[in-house]
Amino acid sequence: MIVTSALIIWKGLMCVTGSESPVVVVLSGSMEPGFKRGDILFLHMSKDPIRAGEIVVFNVDGREIPIVHRVIKVHERQDTGEVDILTKGDNNFGDDRLLYAHGQLWLQRHHIMGRAVGPITWFMNMGEVDYMDYVHSGILNRQLLDKLVDGVGLDLPIEFLYKKQKLSLLEGLVRIRNNVDIAMLVKNRNGATEVDIYLVPPTPTPELE
Amino acid sequence: MHSYVLRANALLTFAVTILALMCAMATLSDNFNSPSPASQVQVLNIYRFQKKRDGNEEVSLTLNISANLQSLFTWNTKQVFVFLAAEYETPKNALNQISLWDGIIPSKEDAKFWIQTTNKYNFVDQGSNLQNKDFNLTLHWHVMPKTGKMFADKISMTGFRFPETYR
């Protein structure tokens, strides 16, 4: 009964919104306090031009996880109507250029999967889990962990980290699976091993001017 | 319905349906709110107007922004995201929108505000078309509900102009 209804609703939404994935889950805290991790967003993609202030969902080339951020800059061409777009998460300090592909300064319309229409706050976010629990429970990607334990600060773009974050359970598991975003710094402080978790962009900072 | 599993299934479906209905009602109640926002923006000073090495012009300015957005808040409002965008047209681009400043208003009390600030995000044109050009400053707001449909609106203030010479 539930599965069938859910399927009907899902397919119905796909038709109505004209989008391939009409519902996304917010994975990171970069749009807080408006969208919290675990919130469900309904998307809609129309032919209307993209304007500043809209919350869009986009995929960066080569990355699997869609990102939900707000458009802060728009440059629309006179003749073709094509747009250059810059996005930023409300809760982030800087714009998303660090997240885009190497050398990419703008997003275009074909990157955009849909516009967020409305959220449903979903109480799936069971509070934040300290990463120490992950280390001890062995869920973490062992390859990554070994690489880091061997050499602190070797070859890792630690200088590009944004901020240290506690991640929710869902986000942590998704990021581990995609093996792109997490670096850990294992330090020996007074004989005790400590793990700090940093979010590292998958590509190095693009050369701007 | 005789087994526990079937009964639990039916109960859960019913609960989810009721939840969805309540969310829908919550968002519908937002339609009864008729807001009357007001805002005023002054450009205090354009203190930098330069052409960079890559050929793009950059502007830095200080702004005075005051607004009263209290009427936008309902019981279903989580926050209001407000931002000020400069809008102008160039020969190459039919529309350029650059966000200069944004803020999050978490509650009704904070919705009546006055701030003086420089532009938070760099104001860079694609090219060098800004000299002596008219531009609008539009205050946009995005009402983000606890549950349901978001809606956005704006107030456009016209009559601003870039300087003729670099400084």
mmCIF file with all atom_site columns, N, CA and C in Angstrom, chain A residues 24-28 36-40 65 122 124-129 131 134 167-178 182:
data_model
loop_
_atom_site.group_PDB
_atom_site.id
_atom_site.type_symbol
_atom_site.label_atom_id
_atom_site.label_alt_id
_atom_site.label_comp_id
_atom_site.label_asym_id
_atom_site.label_entity_id
_atom_site.label_seq_id
_atom_site.pdbx_PDB_ins_code
_atom_site.Cartn_x
_atom_site.Cartn_y
_atom_site.Cartn_z
_atom_site.occupancy
_atom_site.B_iso_or_equiv
_atom_site.pdbx_formal_charge
_atom_site.auth_seq_id
_atom_site.auth_comp_id
_atom_site.auth_asym_id
_atom_site.auth_atom_id
_atom_site.pdbx_PDB_model_num
ATOM 1  N N  . VAL A 1 24  ? 14.532 16.240 -4.018 1.00 0.00 ? 24  VAL A N  1
ATOM 2  C CA . VAL A 1 24  ? 15.903 15.993 -3.562 1.00 0.00 ? 24  VAL A CA 1
ATOM 3  C C  . VAL A 1 24  ? 15.948 16.159 -2.053 1.00 0.00 ? 24  VAL A C  1
ATOM 4  N N  . VAL A 1 25  ? 16.946 15.554 -1.488 1.00 0.00 ? 25  VAL A N  1
ATOM 5  C CA . VAL A 1 25  ? 17.175 15.710 -0.057 1.00 0.00 ? 25  VAL A CA 1
ATOM 6  C C  . VAL A 1 25  ? 18.345 16.673 0.130  1.00 0.00 ? 25  VAL A C  1
ATOM 7  N N  . VAL A 1 26  ? 18.189 17.588 1.044  1.00 0.00 ? 26  VAL A N  1
ATOM 8  C CA . VAL A 1 26  ? 19.265 18.533 1.308  1.00 0.00 ? 26  VAL A CA 1
ATOM 9  C C  . VAL A 1 26  ? 20.369 17.812 2.076  1.00 0.00 ? 26  VAL A C  1
ATOM 10 N N  . LEU A 1 27  ? 21.579 17.858 1.522  1.00 0.00 ? 27  LEU A N  1
ATOM 11 C CA . LEU A 1 27  ? 22.634 17.036 2.104  1.00 0.00 ? 27  LEU A CA 1
ATOM 12 C C  . LEU A 1 27  ? 23.598 17.804 2.991  1.00 0.00 ? 27  LEU A C  1
ATOM 13 N N  . SER A 1 28  ? 23.723 19.091 2.779  1.00 0.00 ? 28  SER A N  1
ATOM 14 C CA . SER A 1 28  ? 24.724 19.798 3.574  1.00 0.00 ? 28  SER A CA 1
ATOM 15 C C  . SER A 1 28  ? 24.092 20.986 4.279  1.00 0.00 ? 28  SER A C  1
ATOM 16 N N  . LYS A 1 36  ? 17.581 22.761 6.262  1.00 0.00 ? 36  LYS A N  1
ATOM 17 C CA . LYS A 1 36  ? 18.467 21.997 7.124  1.00 0.00 ? 36  LYS A CA 1
ATOM 18 C C  . LYS A 1 36  ? 18.766 20.662 6.459  1.00 0.00 ? 36  LYS A C  1
ATOM 19 N N  . ARG A 1 37  ? 19.806 20.013 6.912  1.00 0.00 ? 37  ARG A N  1
ATOM 20 C CA . ARG A 1 37  ? 20.151 18.717 6.355  1.00 0.00 ? 37  ARG A CA 1
ATOM 21 C C  . ARG A 1 37  ? 19.028 17.747 6.630  1.00 0.00 ? 37  ARG A C  1
ATOM 22 N N  . GLY A 1 38  ? 18.658 16.998 5.612  1.00 0.00 ? 38  GLY A N  1
ATOM 23 C CA . GLY A 1 38  ? 17.566 16.059 5.781  1.00 0.00 ? 38  GLY A CA 1
ATOM 24 C C  . GLY A 1 38  ? 16.254 16.607 5.267  1.00 0.00 ? 38  GLY A C  1
ATOM 25 N N  . ASP A 1 39  ? 16.166 17.918 5.004  1.00 0.00 ? 39  ASP A N  1
ATOM 26 C CA . ASP A 1 39  ? 14.929 18.472 4.443  1.00 0.00 ? 39  ASP A CA 1
ATOM 27 C C  . ASP A 1 39  ? 14.724 17.945 3.035  1.00 0.00 ? 39  ASP A C  1
ATOM 28 N N  . ILE A 1 40  ? 13.455 17.812 2.688  1.00 0.00 ? 40  ILE A N  1
ATOM 29 C CA . ILE A 1 40  ? 13.118 17.376 1.342  1.00 0.00 ? 40  ILE A CA 1
ATOM 30 C C  . ILE A 1 40  ? 12.706 18.599 0.551  1.00 0.00 ? 40  ILE A C  1
ATOM 31 N N  . ILE A 1 65  ? 26.905 14.312 -6.685 1.00 0.00 ? 65  ILE A N  1
ATOM 32 C CA . ILE A 1 65  ? 25.932 14.867 -5.749 1.00 0.00 ? 65  ILE A CA 1
ATOM 33 C C  . ILE A 1 65  ? 25.419 16.206 -6.265 1.00 0.00 ? 65  ILE A C  1
ATOM 34 N N  . TRP A 1 122 ? 12.017 17.635 7.452  1.00 0.00 ? 122 TRP A N  1
ATOM 35 C CA . TRP A 1 122 ? 11.842 16.219 7.698  1.00 0.00 ? 122 TRP A CA 1
ATOM 36 C C  . TRP A 1 122 ? 12.688 15.855 8.885  1.00 0.00 ? 122 TRP A C  1
ATOM 37 N N  . MET A 1 124 ? 14.435 13.709 9.868  1.00 0.00 ? 124 MET A N  1
ATOM 38 C CA . MET A 1 124 ? 15.319 12.572 9.702  1.00 0.00 ? 124 MET A CA 1
ATOM 39 C C  . MET A 1 124 ? 16.689 12.912 10.251 1.00 0.00 ? 124 MET A C  1
ATOM 40 N N  . ASN A 1 125 ? 16.913 14.175 10.440 1.00 0.00 ? 125 ASN A N  1
ATOM 41 C CA . ASN A 1 125 ? 18.208 14.610 10.935 1.00 0.00 ? 125 ASN A CA 1
ATOM 42 C C  . ASN A 1 125 ? 18.238 14.356 12.432 1.00 0.00 ? 125 ASN A C  1
ATOM 43 N N  . MET A 1 126 ? 18.861 13.272 12.797 1.00 0.00 ? 126 MET A N  1
ATOM 44 C CA . MET A 1 126 ? 18.789 12.857 14.195 1.00 0.00 ? 126 MET A CA 1
ATOM 45 C C  . MET A 1 126 ? 19.803 13.577 15.065 1.00 0.00 ? 126 MET A C  1
ATOM 46 N N  . GLY A 1 127 ? 20.155 14.791 14.680 1.00 0.00 ? 127 GLY A N  1
ATOM 47 C CA . GLY A 1 127 ? 21.186 15.465 15.452 1.00 0.00 ? 127 GLY A CA 1
ATOM 48 C C  . GLY A 1 127 ? 22.543 15.103 14.889 1.00 0.00 ? 127 GLY A C  1
ATOM 49 N N  . GLU A 1 128 ? 23.541 15.841 15.262 1.00 0.00 ? 128 GLU A N  1
ATOM 50 C CA . GLU A 1 128 ? 24.825 15.664 14.622 1.00 0.00 ? 128 GLU A CA 1
ATOM 51 C C  . GLU A 1 128 ? 25.649 14.621 15.348 1.00 0.00 ? 128 GLU A C  1
ATOM 52 N N  . VAL A 1 129 ? 26.331 13.838 14.564 1.00 0.00 ? 129 VAL A N  1
ATOM 53 C CA . VAL A 1 129 ? 27.107 12.753 15.139 1.00 0.00 ? 129 VAL A CA 1
ATOM 54 C C  . VAL A 1 129 ? 28.575 13.130 15.088 1.00 0.00 ? 129 VAL A C  1
ATOM 55 N N  . TYR A 1 131 ? 32.389 12.732 14.591 1.00 0.00 ? 131 TYR A N  1
ATOM 56 C CA . TYR A 1 131 ? 33.082 11.823 13.714 1.00 0.00 ? 131 TYR A CA 1
ATOM 57 C C  . TYR A 1 131 ? 33.913 10.781 14.434 1.00 0.00 ? 131 TYR A C  1
ATOM 58 N N  . TYR A 1 134 ? 32.499 7.551  14.027 1.00 0.00 ? 134 TYR A N  1
ATOM 59 C CA . TYR A 1 134 ? 32.740 6.858  12.772 1.00 0.00 ? 134 TYR A CA 1
ATOM 60 C C  . TYR A 1 134 ? 34.074 6.143  12.791 1.00 0.00 ? 134 TYR A C  1
ATOM 61 N N  . LEU A 1 167 ? 29.133 16.576 10.715 1.00 0.00 ? 167 LEU A N  1
ATOM 62 C CA . LEU A 1 167 ? 28.188 16.181 9.681  1.00 0.00 ? 167 LEU A CA 1
ATOM 63 C C  . LEU A 1 167 ? 27.103 15.297 10.256 1.00 0.00 ? 167 LEU A C  1
ATOM 64 N N  . SER A 1 168 ? 25.945 15.387 9.664  1.00 0.00 ? 168 SER A N  1
ATOM 65 C CA . SER A 1 168 ? 24.889 14.494 10.122 1.00 0.00 ? 168 SER A CA 1
ATOM 66 C C  . SER A 1 168 ? 25.141 13.102 9.563  1.00 0.00 ? 168 SER A C  1
ATOM 67 N N  . LEU A 1 169 ? 24.446 12.168 10.114 1.00 0.00 ? 169 LEU A N  1
ATOM 68 C CA . LEU A 1 169 ? 24.670 10.771 9.747  1.00 0.00 ? 169 LEU A CA 1
ATOM 69 C C  . LEU A 1 169 ? 24.477 10.560 8.259  1.00 0.00 ? 169 LEU A C  1
ATOM 70 N N  . LEU A 1 170 ? 23.386 11.093 7.713  1.00 0.00 ? 170 LEU A N  1
ATOM 71 C CA . LEU A 1 170 ? 23.094 10.897 6.306  1.00 0.00 ? 170 LEU A CA 1
ATOM 72 C C  . LEU A 1 170 ? 24.181 11.490 5.432  1.00 0.00 ? 170 LEU A C  1
ATOM 73 N N  . GLU A 1 171 ? 24.560 12.716 5.739  1.00 0.00 ? 171 GLU A N  1
ATOM 74 C CA . GLU A 1 171 ? 25.547 13.372 4.896  1.00 0.00 ? 171 GLU A CA 1
ATOM 75 C C  . GLU A 1 171 ? 26.885 12.660 4.975  1.00 0.00 ? 171 GLU A C  1
ATOM 76 N N  . GLY A 1 172 ? 27.223 12.247 6.167  1.00 0.00 ? 172 GLY A N  1
ATOM 77 C CA . GLY A 1 172 ? 28.505 11.560 6.331  1.00 0.00 ? 172 GLY A CA 1
ATOM 78 C C  . GLY A 1 172 ? 28.566 10.310 5.480  1.00 0.00 ? 172 GLY A C  1
ATOM 79 N N  . LEU A 1 173 ? 27.501 9.545  5.506  1.00 0.00 ? 173 LEU A N  1
ATOM 80 C CA . LEU A 1 173 ? 27.499 8.296  4.743  1.00 0.00 ? 173 LEU A CA 1
ATOM 81 C C  . LEU A 1 173 ? 27.540 8.563  3.245  1.00 0.00 ? 173 LEU A C  1
ATOM 82 N N  . VAL A 1 174 ? 26.823 9.578  2.785  1.00 0.00 ? 174 VAL A N  1
ATOM 83 C CA . VAL A 1 174 ? 26.830 9.873  1.360  1.00 0.00 ? 174 VAL A CA 1
ATOM 84 C C  . VAL A 1 174 ? 28.210 10.315 0.920  1.00 0.00 ? 174 VAL A C  1
ATOM 85 N N  . ARG A 1 175 ? 28.827 11.148 1.721  1.00 0.00 ? 175 ARG A N  1
ATOM 86 C CA . ARG A 1 175 ? 30.138 11.661 1.314  1.00 0.00 ? 175 ARG A CA 1
ATOM 87 C C  . ARG A 1 175 ? 31.197 10.569 1.354  1.00 0.00 ? 175 ARG A C  1
ATOM 88 N N  . ILE A 1 176 ? 31.075 9.704  2.296  1.00 0.00 ? 176 ILE A N  1
ATOM 89 C CA . ILE A 1 176 ? 32.054 8.612  2.345  1.00 0.00 ? 176 ILE A CA 1
ATOM 90 C C  . ILE A 1 176 ? 31.906 7.747  1.103  1.00 0.00 ? 176 ILE A C  1
ATOM 91 N N  . ARG A 1 177 ? 30.655 7.463  0.748  1.00 0.00 ? 177 ARG A N  1
ATOM 92 C CA . ARG A 1 177 ? 30.421 6.604  -0.404 1.00 0.00 ? 177 ARG A CA 1
ATOM 93 C C  . ARG A 1 177 ? 31.022 7.232  -1.662 1.00 0.00 ? 177 ARG A C  1
ATOM 94 N N  . ASN A 1 178 ? 30.903 8.536  -1.801 1.00 0.00 ? 178 ASN A N  1
ATOM 95 C CA . ASN A 1 178 ? 31.412 9.179  -2.995 1.00 0.00 ? 178 ASN A CA 1
ATOM 96 C C  . ASN A 1 178 ? 32.895 9.460  -2.931 1.00 0.00 ? 178 ASN A C  1
ATOM 97 N N  . ILE A 1 182 ? 35.985 14.237 1.861  1.00 0.00 ? 182 ILE A N  1
ATOM 98 C CA . ILE A 1 182 ? 36.419 14.242 3.247  1.00 0.00 ? 182 ILE A CA 1
ATOM 99 C C  . ILE A 1 182 ? 37.915 13.991 3.360  1.00 0.00 ? 182 ILE A C  1
#
